[in-house]
Each structure stands twice: as C-alpha cells, then as structure tokens.
Short mmCIF file of C-alpha atoms in Angstrom, two decimals:
data_model
loop_
_atom_site.label_atom_id
_atom_site.label_comp_id
_atom_site.label_asym_id
_atom_site.label_seq_id
_atom_site.Cartn_x
_atom_site.Cartn_y
_atom_site.Cartn_z
CA MET S 16 -16.54 -23.28 3.32
CA SER S 17 -18.40 -24.47 6.42
CA TYR S 18 -16.34 -26.47 8.88
CA ILE S 19 -15.91 -27.55 12.50
CA SER S 20 -12.91 -25.91 14.13
CA SER S 21 -13.03 -27.49 17.58
CA ARG S 22 -14.76 -30.01 19.82
CA GLU S 23 -15.56 -29.82 23.51
CA ILE S 24 -16.41 -32.78 25.72
CA THR S 25 -17.96 -32.11 29.14
CA GLU S 26 -20.22 -33.89 31.61
CA ASP S 27 -23.16 -32.32 29.78
CA GLY S 28 -22.20 -33.86 26.45
CA VAL S 29 -20.31 -33.08 23.25
CA SER S 30 -20.32 -29.73 21.42
CA PHE S 31 -18.72 -28.58 18.17
CA LEU S 32 -17.54 -25.09 17.22
CA PHE S 33 -19.26 -24.55 13.87
CA CYS S 34 -17.91 -21.94 11.43
CA GLU S 35 -19.92 -20.97 8.35
CA SER S 36 -16.88 -19.74 6.40
CA GLU S 37 -13.11 -19.29 6.65
CA GLY S 38 -12.27 -16.68 9.28
CA ALA S 39 -15.85 -16.46 10.55
CA GLU S 40 -16.52 -16.45 14.28
CA GLY S 41 -17.60 -19.90 15.39
CA VAL S 42 -20.82 -20.86 17.17
CA TRP S 43 -20.96 -23.74 19.63
CA LYS S 44 -23.59 -26.31 18.69
CA GLU S 45 -24.57 -29.50 20.49
CA VAL S 46 -23.62 -32.78 18.87
CA GLU S 47 -27.27 -33.75 18.28
CA GLU S 48 -27.89 -30.61 16.21
CA MET S 49 -24.69 -31.11 14.21
CA LEU S 50 -25.55 -34.75 13.45
CA LYS S 51 -29.01 -33.67 12.37
CA LEU S 52 -27.97 -30.75 10.15
CA TYR S 53 -24.31 -31.31 9.21
CA PRO S 54 -23.45 -35.03 9.56
CA GLU S 55 -20.92 -34.73 6.73
CA LEU S 56 -18.94 -32.09 8.67
CA VAL S 57 -18.91 -34.26 11.79
CA GLU S 58 -17.62 -37.14 9.67
CA SER S 59 -14.91 -34.94 8.13
CA TYR S 60 -13.86 -33.53 11.51
CA LYS S 61 -13.35 -37.03 12.93
CA LYS S 62 -11.14 -37.99 9.99
CA LEU S 63 -9.14 -34.76 9.97
CA ASN S 64 -8.37 -35.14 13.66
CA LYS S 65 -7.61 -38.84 13.82
CA ARG S 66 -4.28 -39.83 15.33
CA ILE S 67 -1.44 -40.44 12.89
CA LYS S 68 1.50 -42.39 14.28
CA SER S 69 4.59 -40.20 14.86
CA PHE S 70 2.75 -37.04 13.80
CA SER S 71 0.83 -34.35 15.64
CA VAL S 72 -0.28 -30.96 14.30
CA GLU S 73 -0.11 -29.54 17.84
CA LYS S 74 3.50 -30.68 18.34
CA LEU S 75 4.69 -29.65 14.88
CA LYS S 76 7.79 -27.47 15.11
CA LYS S 77 8.24 -24.49 12.80
CA PRO S 78 10.20 -25.93 9.85
CA LYS S 79 13.18 -24.19 8.30
CA ALA S 80 14.41 -24.25 4.71
CA MET S 81 17.61 -26.24 4.40
CA PRO S 82 20.75 -24.02 4.23
CA TYR S 83 22.65 -23.97 0.95
CA THR S 84 25.75 -25.55 2.52
CA TYR S 85 23.69 -28.62 3.45
CA ILE S 86 22.04 -28.71 0.03
CA SER S 87 25.45 -28.57 -1.64
CA LEU S 88 26.74 -31.53 0.39
CA ILE S 89 23.74 -33.63 -0.62
CA GLU S 90 23.98 -32.65 -4.29
CA ASN S 91 27.65 -33.62 -4.38
CA CYS S 92 26.69 -37.10 -3.15
CA LEU S 93 23.88 -37.38 -5.70
CA ASP S 94 26.16 -36.24 -8.55
CA GLU S 95 28.58 -39.03 -7.64
CA ASN S 96 25.68 -41.54 -7.33
CA HIS S 97 26.40 -41.98 -3.64
CA ASN S 98 22.67 -42.26 -3.02
CA ASN S 99 22.79 -43.86 0.41
CA ALA S 100 25.22 -41.22 1.65
CA ALA S 101 22.86 -38.51 0.37
CA LEU S 102 19.96 -40.19 2.19
CA ASP S 103 22.00 -40.38 5.41
CA LEU S 104 22.65 -36.64 5.22
CA LEU S 105 19.00 -35.88 4.50
CA GLU S 106 17.96 -37.98 7.48
CA SER S 107 20.50 -36.39 9.84
CA PHE S 108 19.28 -32.87 9.03
CA GLN S 109 15.75 -33.74 10.16
CA SER S 110 16.80 -33.40 13.79
CA GLU S 111 17.26 -29.67 13.12
CA TYR S 112 13.83 -29.43 11.42
CA TYR S 113 15.31 -28.50 8.06
CA TYR S 114 13.16 -29.52 5.12
CA PRO S 115 14.81 -30.40 1.78
CA PRO S 116 14.23 -28.46 -1.47
CA LYS S 117 11.68 -29.88 -3.92
CA ASP S 118 14.39 -31.33 -6.20
CA HIS S 119 15.65 -33.53 -3.37
CA ILE S 120 12.10 -34.59 -2.48
CA ARG S 121 11.45 -35.53 -6.10
CA LYS S 122 14.74 -37.42 -6.25
CA MET S 123 13.85 -39.50 -3.19
CA MET S 124 10.42 -40.29 -4.60
CA ASP S 125 12.07 -41.38 -7.84
CA PHE S 126 14.41 -43.65 -5.85
CA ILE S 127 11.38 -45.55 -4.52
CA THR S 128 10.20 -46.60 -7.98
CA ASP S 129 13.58 -46.78 -9.78
CA LEU S 130 14.07 -50.49 -10.50
CA THR S 131 17.73 -49.96 -11.43
CA LEU S 132 18.41 -49.19 -7.76
CA ASP S 133 18.43 -51.84 -5.06
CA LYS S 134 15.33 -52.30 -2.94
CA ASN S 135 17.04 -51.01 0.21
CA THR S 136 17.62 -47.60 -1.39
CA GLY S 137 13.92 -47.37 -2.21
CA SER S 138 12.90 -48.37 1.32
CA LYS S 139 15.40 -45.95 2.85
CA SER S 140 14.06 -43.12 0.66
CA TYR S 141 10.54 -43.88 1.85
CA LYS S 142 11.63 -43.72 5.50
CA VAL S 143 13.43 -40.39 5.02
CA LEU S 144 10.39 -38.94 3.25
CA GLN S 145 8.14 -40.14 6.06
CA HIS S 146 10.45 -38.61 8.66
CA THR S 147 10.49 -35.33 6.70
CA LEU S 148 6.69 -35.32 6.54
CA HIS S 149 6.26 -36.07 10.24
CA ALA S 150 9.00 -33.70 11.43
CA THR S 151 8.32 -30.64 9.27
CA GLY S 152 4.78 -31.19 7.99
CA SER S 153 3.79 -30.87 4.35
CA ILE S 154 5.78 -27.71 3.52
CA ALA S 155 8.58 -29.65 1.81
CA PHE S 156 6.03 -31.23 -0.54
CA GLU S 157 4.19 -28.03 -1.49
CA ALA S 158 5.86 -27.54 -4.87
CA ILE S 159 6.29 -31.14 -6.04
CA TRP S 160 3.30 -31.05 -8.35
CA SER S 161 2.92 -27.73 -10.16
CA PHE S 162 0.67 -28.71 -13.04
CA GLU S 163 -1.05 -25.34 -13.28
CA GLU S 164 2.24 -23.63 -14.19
CA ASN S 165 3.24 -22.88 -17.78
CA ASP S 166 6.83 -24.03 -17.44
CA LEU S 167 6.81 -27.61 -18.72
CA GLU S 168 10.29 -28.16 -17.33
CA ASP S 169 8.85 -27.78 -13.84
CA PHE S 170 6.61 -30.81 -14.23
CA TRP S 171 7.48 -33.88 -12.28
CA PRO S 172 8.31 -36.31 -13.66
CA ILE S 173 9.10 -34.88 -17.10
CA GLY S 174 6.38 -35.88 -19.55
CA TYR S 175 3.54 -36.00 -17.04
CA ASP S 176 1.43 -32.87 -17.23
CA ASN S 177 -1.55 -34.45 -15.50
CA PHE S 178 -1.25 -35.67 -11.92
CA TRP S 179 -4.28 -37.96 -12.16
CA MET S 180 -3.04 -39.75 -15.28
CA PHE S 181 0.29 -40.09 -13.49
CA ILE S 182 -1.43 -41.72 -10.48
CA LYS S 183 -3.48 -43.94 -12.78
CA ALA S 184 -0.24 -45.18 -14.35
CA ARG S 185 1.16 -45.91 -10.88
CA PHE S 186 -1.95 -47.90 -9.91
CA ASN S 187 -1.62 -49.92 -13.12
CA SER S 188 2.05 -50.57 -12.33
CA ALA S 189 1.17 -51.70 -8.81
CA MET S 190 -1.23 -54.29 -10.24
CA ASN S 191 0.54 -55.46 -13.38
CA THR S 192 4.15 -55.93 -12.28
CA LYS S 193 6.14 -58.53 -10.39
CA ASP S 194 6.11 -58.64 -6.60
CA ASP S 195 9.15 -56.39 -6.05
CA GLN S 196 7.95 -53.79 -8.56
CA SER S 197 4.43 -53.89 -7.17
CA GLU S 198 5.74 -53.43 -3.64
CA ARG S 199 7.73 -50.36 -4.72
CA MET S 200 4.72 -48.82 -6.47
CA LEU S 201 2.56 -49.36 -3.40
CA MET S 202 5.25 -47.76 -1.24
CA PHE S 203 5.26 -44.76 -3.57
CA LEU S 204 1.45 -44.48 -3.54
CA GLU S 205 1.43 -44.79 0.25
CA GLN S 206 3.81 -41.83 0.45
CA VAL S 207 1.62 -39.73 -1.87
CA VAL S 208 -1.52 -40.50 0.16
CA ASN S 209 0.31 -39.74 3.43
CA ILE S 210 1.32 -36.32 2.07
CA PHE S 211 -2.28 -35.40 1.24
CA GLU S 212 -3.70 -36.71 4.53
CA ILE S 213 -1.23 -34.78 6.69
CA ASP S 214 -1.50 -31.66 4.54
CA MET S 215 -5.31 -31.75 4.90
CA GLN S 216 -4.98 -32.12 8.68
CA ILE S 217 -2.68 -29.10 8.87
CA LYS S 218 -4.89 -26.95 6.61
CA GLN S 219 -8.32 -28.16 7.69
CA GLU S 220 -9.52 -24.60 8.31
CA ASN S 221 -8.21 -23.35 4.95
CA PHE S 222 -8.37 -26.01 2.26
CA SER S 223 -7.85 -23.38 -0.43
CA SER S 224 -4.13 -23.58 0.39
CA SER S 225 -4.02 -27.39 0.38
CA ILE S 226 -1.80 -29.27 -2.05
CA LEU S 227 -4.66 -31.45 -3.26
CA ILE S 228 -6.95 -28.59 -4.32
CA ARG S 229 -4.24 -27.27 -6.64
CA ILE S 230 -4.18 -30.44 -8.72
CA ILE S 231 -7.94 -30.80 -9.11
CA PRO S 232 -9.10 -29.61 -12.56
CA LYS S 233 -10.76 -26.21 -12.47
CA SER S 234 -14.16 -25.40 -13.94
CA VAL S 235 -16.10 -22.13 -14.04
CA GLY S 236 -15.57 -20.13 -10.84
CA LYS S 237 -13.85 -21.38 -7.71
CA LEU S 238 -15.94 -24.57 -7.40
CA ARG S 239 -14.42 -27.65 -9.02
CA GLY S 240 -17.16 -29.44 -10.95
CA ASN S 241 -15.40 -31.73 -13.42
CA PRO S 242 -14.21 -34.79 -11.47
CA LYS S 243 -14.29 -37.28 -14.36
CA VAL S 244 -10.51 -37.64 -14.77
CA ILE S 245 -10.07 -37.98 -10.98
CA ILE S 246 -12.64 -40.75 -10.63
CA ASP S 247 -11.33 -42.53 -13.71
CA SER S 248 -7.88 -42.58 -12.09
CA LEU S 249 -9.00 -43.70 -8.62
CA LEU S 250 -11.25 -46.48 -9.95
CA THR S 251 -8.35 -48.05 -11.87
CA PRO S 252 -7.74 -50.79 -9.23
CA PHE S 253 -11.39 -51.89 -9.42
CA TYR S 254 -11.03 -53.02 -13.02
CA SER S 255 -8.79 -55.92 -11.98
CA GLU S 256 -10.17 -59.01 -10.26
CA GLU S 257 -6.70 -59.80 -8.86
CA VAL S 258 -6.05 -56.44 -7.22
CA SER S 259 -4.63 -56.48 -3.68
CA MET S 260 -6.61 -55.03 -0.79
CA GLU S 261 -3.67 -52.72 -0.04
CA THR S 262 -4.08 -51.12 -3.48
CA ILE S 263 -7.84 -50.78 -2.89
CA ARG S 264 -7.25 -49.15 0.50
CA LEU S 265 -4.82 -46.60 -0.95
CA SER S 266 -7.27 -45.69 -3.70
CA GLN S 267 -10.08 -45.23 -1.16
CA ARG S 268 -7.90 -43.18 1.21
CA LEU S 269 -7.04 -40.78 -1.60
CA PHE S 270 -10.66 -40.63 -2.73
CA ASP S 271 -11.73 -39.87 0.83
CA GLN S 272 -9.69 -36.66 0.75
CA ILE S 273 -11.61 -35.67 -2.41
CA ILE S 274 -14.89 -36.34 -0.59
CA ILE S 275 -13.80 -34.16 2.34
CA LEU S 276 -13.08 -31.29 -0.09
CA SER S 277 -16.54 -31.71 -1.60
CA TYR S 278 -18.21 -31.46 1.82
CA ALA S 279 -16.15 -28.35 2.51
CA GLY S 280 -17.57 -26.75 -0.64
CA TYR S 281 -14.50 -26.83 -2.89
CA ILE S 282 -15.78 -29.53 -5.25
CA CYS S 283 -19.37 -29.75 -6.49
CA ASN S 284 -20.73 -32.64 -4.41
CA ASP S 285 -23.60 -33.40 -6.80
CA SER S 286 -21.21 -33.59 -9.77
CA LEU S 287 -18.87 -35.84 -7.79
CA THR S 288 -21.69 -38.16 -6.68
CA ASN S 289 -23.18 -38.45 -10.16
CA GLU S 290 -19.81 -39.05 -11.82
CA VAL S 291 -18.86 -41.76 -9.31
CA TYR S 292 -22.23 -43.48 -9.73
CA LEU S 293 -21.90 -43.33 -13.50
CA GLN S 294 -18.42 -44.85 -13.45
CA ILE S 295 -18.99 -47.58 -10.83
CA ASN S 296 -21.86 -48.86 -12.97
CA LYS S 297 -19.26 -49.71 -15.61
CA LEU S 298 -17.57 -52.07 -13.15
CA GLY S 299 -18.43 -55.71 -12.78
CA SER S 300 -21.04 -56.47 -10.12
CA SER S 301 -18.52 -57.87 -7.63
CA MET S 302 -16.13 -54.91 -8.00
CA MET S 303 -18.94 -52.38 -7.67
CA THR S 304 -19.89 -54.12 -4.43
CA LEU S 305 -16.25 -54.04 -3.29
CA PHE S 306 -16.05 -50.32 -4.02
CA LEU S 307 -19.13 -49.61 -1.90
CA GLN S 308 -17.91 -51.88 0.92
CA THR S 309 -14.47 -50.26 1.12
CA LEU S 310 -15.67 -46.65 0.73
CA LEU S 311 -14.53 -44.71 3.81
CA SER S 312 -17.40 -42.21 3.91
CA ASN S 313 -20.77 -43.39 5.24
CA LYS S 314 -22.38 -40.16 4.05
CA PHE S 315 -21.10 -40.53 0.49
CA ARG S 316 -22.11 -44.21 0.42
CA CYS S 317 -25.64 -43.11 1.33
CA GLN S 318 -25.63 -40.65 -1.57
CA LEU S 319 -24.59 -43.35 -4.06
CA LEU S 320 -27.05 -45.93 -2.75
CA ASN S 321 -29.86 -43.38 -2.78
CA ILE S 322 -29.32 -43.01 -6.54
CA ALA S 323 -28.99 -46.78 -7.00
CA LEU S 324 -32.20 -47.60 -5.10
CA LEU S 325 -34.18 -44.96 -7.00
CA ASP S 326 -33.63 -47.33 -9.91
CA SER S 327 -35.74 -50.01 -8.17
CA ASP S 328 -39.20 -51.24 -9.15
CA PHE S 329 -41.78 -48.91 -7.54
CA LYS S 330 -44.67 -50.01 -9.77
CA GLU S 331 -47.01 -50.96 -6.90
CA LEU S 332 -45.82 -48.20 -4.57
CA LYS S 333 -46.42 -45.43 -7.10
CA LYS S 334 -50.15 -46.04 -6.84
CA LYS S 335 -50.05 -44.35 -3.42
CA PRO S 336 -49.66 -40.51 -3.49
CA VAL S 337 -47.60 -40.53 -0.26
CA MET S 338 -45.03 -42.80 -1.92
CA LYS S 339 -44.70 -40.50 -4.92
CA LYS S 340 -43.82 -37.75 -2.46
CA LEU S 341 -41.24 -39.98 -0.73
CA ILE S 342 -39.52 -40.76 -4.03
CA ARG S 343 -38.84 -37.06 -4.56
CA SER S 344 -37.89 -36.38 -0.91
CA PRO S 345 -34.32 -36.18 0.50
CA LEU S 346 -32.89 -39.35 2.00
CA SER S 347 -34.24 -40.17 5.46
CA LEU S 348 -34.87 -43.25 7.57
CA GLU S 349 -38.55 -42.93 6.69
CA LYS S 350 -37.70 -43.06 2.98
CA ILE S 351 -35.48 -46.10 3.52
CA ALA S 352 -38.05 -47.98 5.62
CA LYS S 353 -41.27 -47.11 3.78
CA LEU S 354 -40.05 -46.81 0.20
CA TYR S 355 -36.84 -48.71 -0.43
CA PHE S 356 -37.61 -51.70 1.79
CA TYR S 357 -40.92 -52.16 -0.06
CA SER S 358 -39.44 -51.74 -3.53
CA MET S 359 -38.49 -54.68 -5.74
CA PRO S 360 -35.28 -55.28 -7.71
CA TYR S 361 -35.02 -54.80 -11.46
CA CYS S 362 -33.22 -57.66 -13.19
CA ARG S 363 -32.11 -55.88 -16.39
CA ASN S 364 -28.63 -57.20 -17.27
CA LEU S 365 -28.46 -59.37 -14.14
CA THR S 366 -29.87 -62.80 -13.44
CA GLU S 367 -32.78 -62.84 -10.99
CA SER S 368 -30.49 -64.32 -8.31
CA ASP S 369 -27.88 -61.58 -8.73
CA ALA S 370 -30.50 -58.83 -8.90
CA ILE S 371 -32.16 -59.96 -5.66
CA TRP S 372 -28.84 -60.27 -3.78
CA ARG S 373 -27.66 -56.87 -5.05
CA HIS S 374 -30.94 -55.23 -4.01
CA MET S 375 -30.69 -56.68 -0.49
CA PHE S 376 -27.05 -55.61 -0.30
CA PHE S 377 -28.08 -52.06 -1.19
CA LEU S 378 -30.81 -52.10 1.47
CA ASN S 379 -28.46 -53.40 4.16
CA SER S 380 -25.71 -50.94 3.21
CA ILE S 381 -27.88 -47.83 3.04
CA LEU S 382 -29.50 -48.60 6.40
CA GLN S 383 -26.14 -49.24 8.12
CA SER S 384 -24.51 -46.20 6.50
CA TYR S 385 -27.38 -43.87 7.32
CA ILE S 386 -27.40 -44.94 10.96
CA ASN S 387 -23.60 -44.48 11.14
CA THR S 388 -23.90 -41.03 9.55
CA LYS S 389 -26.44 -39.88 12.12
CA THR S 390 -24.75 -41.30 15.23
CA LEU S 391 -21.56 -40.59 17.19
CA SER S 392 -20.11 -42.74 19.97
CA GLN S 393 -18.30 -41.08 22.86
CA GLY S 394 -17.21 -43.68 25.36
CA LYS S 395 -20.30 -45.72 26.22
CA ILE S 396 -22.69 -42.98 25.12
CA ILE S 397 -24.20 -42.88 21.62
CA TYR S 398 -25.44 -39.49 20.40
CA HIS S 399 -27.80 -39.24 17.44
CA GLY S 400 -29.32 -36.70 15.08
CA PHE S 401 -32.51 -38.52 14.07
CA GLU S 402 -35.82 -36.72 13.56
CA GLU S 403 -38.80 -37.94 15.62
CA GLU S 404 -40.32 -39.66 12.57
CA GLU S 405 -37.03 -41.49 12.02
CA ILE S 406 -36.90 -42.72 15.61
CA GLU S 407 -40.34 -44.26 15.06
CA MET S 408 -38.89 -46.20 12.11
CA ILE S 409 -36.34 -47.75 14.49
CA THR S 410 -38.44 -48.33 17.61
CA GLY S 411 -41.50 -49.48 15.67
CA ASP S 412 -41.84 -52.83 13.94
CA LEU S 413 -42.06 -51.62 10.33
CA ILE S 414 -38.55 -52.70 9.25
CA ILE S 415 -38.53 -55.88 11.36
CA THR S 416 -41.89 -56.94 9.90
CA ARG S 417 -40.70 -56.20 6.37
CA VAL S 418 -37.52 -58.23 6.92
CA LYS S 419 -39.64 -61.23 7.94
CA GLU S 420 -41.75 -60.80 4.80
CA LEU S 421 -38.65 -60.62 2.62
CA LYS S 422 -37.22 -63.77 4.21
CA LYS S 423 -40.41 -65.68 3.36
CA TRP S 424 -40.40 -64.24 -0.15
CA ILE S 425 -36.79 -65.28 -0.75
CA LYS S 426 -37.38 -68.83 0.50
CA LYS S 427 -39.98 -69.26 -2.24
CA LYS S 428 -37.72 -67.89 -4.98
CA LYS S 429 -35.75 -70.29 -7.15
CA ILE S 430 -32.38 -68.62 -6.86
CA GLU S 431 -28.85 -70.00 -6.53
CA LYS S 432 -28.28 -71.67 -3.17
CA ASP S 433 -25.14 -69.67 -2.33
CA LEU S 434 -26.80 -66.35 -3.19
CA LYS S 435 -29.90 -67.32 -1.24
CA THR S 436 -27.77 -68.02 1.85
CA ARG S 437 -25.89 -64.73 1.47
CA THR S 438 -29.14 -62.82 0.94
CA GLU S 439 -30.70 -64.32 4.06
CA PHE S 440 -27.55 -63.37 5.99
CA LEU S 441 -27.94 -59.74 4.85
CA LEU S 442 -31.52 -59.72 6.12
CA ASP S 443 -30.37 -61.15 9.45
CA MET S 444 -27.85 -58.30 9.70
CA ILE S 445 -30.60 -55.74 9.08
CA ASP S 446 -32.73 -57.34 11.79
CA THR S 447 -29.81 -57.24 14.27
CA ASP S 448 -28.86 -53.63 13.44
CA VAL S 449 -32.39 -52.33 13.95
CA LYS S 450 -32.82 -54.16 17.26
CA GLU S 451 -29.45 -52.89 18.55
CA MET S 452 -30.25 -49.34 17.47
CA SER S 453 -33.68 -49.37 19.10
CA SER S 454 -32.04 -50.14 22.46
CA ILE S 455 -30.56 -46.60 22.70
CA PHE S 456 -33.96 -44.91 22.68
#
C-alpha cells in the first residue's frame, strides 16, 4: 500500500510525505513530482483529509466502552419500548466519550427505517448515531457487519448475509417508496456512508483494518479482484429515471471509498475499472452520462473514458504508424489531443445525433478530468504534473484548431437541433478550458 502520510506547505511550495508501504519511512516529494507520478494518491489524500463538520481526527478523544450499569439502564428502557428514553440516555453518555455496544448501534439503525415507529424516533436515532460517530470515531461501528463470520445469528439484520445485497435493497426502497419511507431510507444510507468516510479518515495509513475492506468479497490472495456484486449494488439508483440526486450522491460517495481502496492497492484497480465500464454500458445513455458526471474521482473517470474512447472510429488514423503507437500507449494529454480529438464516433445502437453528442461529451469530460487529475490549486497558485510534450498540447494550437474544425463539421451535419446546440456548447467549453489552462504556463 503506497500512500501520502502528510503534507507541508511553505514559501517554496507544497510537498508530500510519500510512503511506499505501511510502516515504511516516508520520503518528502515535491507536489509536481507527485502529480506526475502518483496523481491518484494526491486525489485520495485530499479526500481523506477534507473537513467534516463536527469531526476531527486530531481532536478525537480516546473512546471508552460503555459500562455495564449504563448498558443495563438502556436495555431496560428498550425492553419496555421506551425508545425515546433509551435514546436520551445514549445521547447523555456521549459527553463521557462512552460508545454503545453493537446491539444498541444496530437497534438505533433499525429505528431509522422502522415504519411502525414515528418519524421523530427515526430522526432522533440518526442524530444520536451521528453524535456517537463524531465523538468516539468509528470504533462503535466496527462489529455491526460481520459477514465473514460463521455464526449466522451474528448477521445484521437477520436474513442478510451479504452487505451489498442489503445496500441494494435499501437503495431500491429509497427510490420505490412514499416520501416518508424514502426519506428514512436516505437517512439510513447517509449514516452508513458517514461511517465509512470517517473510518477511512481515521485509518488512512492502515486500510487493512478498515470496516469497508472487511465486507468486500475476497478473491485469491489479499487483493480483492471480484467487484461485480459491489458495482451491481451501487449502480442500482442509475436504473431509475426518477431517482433523486441525493440518492445518486450517496451512491457515488460510497463508491468513492471503493475507488480509494483500489488506489491504495487493496482492490484490483483494473478489475474494478473493467467491471464498472461493463456495467455502465448496460445503462441508458442519459444515466450513463449522469454516472460519469457525478463520479467523484477525476482519475477514475479518465480510466473509464479512456476505455470508452478506444471504441471510437480510428479508420483513417490507423494508417499512420505513430497513431497505432498512441492507441496502445497509456493515457496522456498527447493521446487525448492527437488521437481522441481526431477520432470519429461509432453510431452502433445510437442515432447519429446521439452518437455525435456522446462522443463530444466524452472528449470534453476526459480533457477536463485529465487536467484536474494533473493539477492542484493552493491559494492562487496552480501546481501541475504535466510532461513537456503535454504542455505543448496546451500552449500550442492543436486542440483549439481541432475544435474549430469540429464546429464546422457539426454545423454541416443533419442532427437534432437540441443536440446540435448542446454539442456546440461542449466544444465551447473545451475551447475555454484549454485557453484558461494555457495561461498558467
């Protein structure tokens, strides 16, 4: 597991402490080198150290297991169905940094989705769980999901022996129920995502002890390489045209934690990329676009679009030996500018109008995402990790000239008026992005 353990900002610039493995002595590297060689680790470090309201790893007090006398008081209330009284006790004990046992955590999470209880009980449970998470960290949630154990009675809830199928069911409930039920399911999913995000922040230098890694299906060896069931679960919201953006955001936030684990070397990144690409191609065109737009990782978006654009029409380009070499080369700004921008869309199952718009969307997205992956803003200064050949792609007129050619080509095409307008807008965005980027060199 390679990771960044610290960042230093001085008058001379930004540096990262790069560690090649857990427990290894770190080496300070300048931001430009890190963006050039390990942009995915820079991206992960930013996410794992973002501010979370009411929570700070640095200020986290050492939590203590709740004493039995306190547990007994709460259980007496629960046995008598005095749920609000039990929640009041659980909340009051947070001031002493006592974390509840897993049975109480599970009970509160059940309260959120239990439609036989009033809405206030569900909301109050959510608030107590949030307070527990922020006050004592993720330790209280460590043993909630124990799906690798043999004791079926220890599963939560009873009958669910697969966390990802359980989450898939919750996403379906959030989309297919009435407003109150949907709101409760979203509250529950929000709590689950919050647990993983905070746990990953706390354990960012040792993901092997994270809660999330324990519920990812194992394959041969330590590396997880079978993400099919995970992706199937997280793509559930994208199969509904009426899904709320809040549901989409929760799905993407959870998926982003999976991506971070893949960049840390715990999940096979190639397997993850290929499985996601395979499954998003089963979505409708608009939902595939929405998935790519809402994806939280610029680096991962680049990986998906690189596969998608390799499926373009290179018939004319393949006549040149240098282009054949570019097709097989890793993704770079040179590959984007010289190969992808000069490729043509395949229509296949799409109308010509849809195929052209989709191709231009891919071009715009991969260019934006690649630039974002290779740059880092610190105040008014923008650092970058571009190679010299890539800088030439930005400061030269290759992309700008090609955009002008594409605009003329589109004007002559007999495509739907709305799609033509949207396609021209995408090309204008590309033109603006390249000109803005060239100003930093």
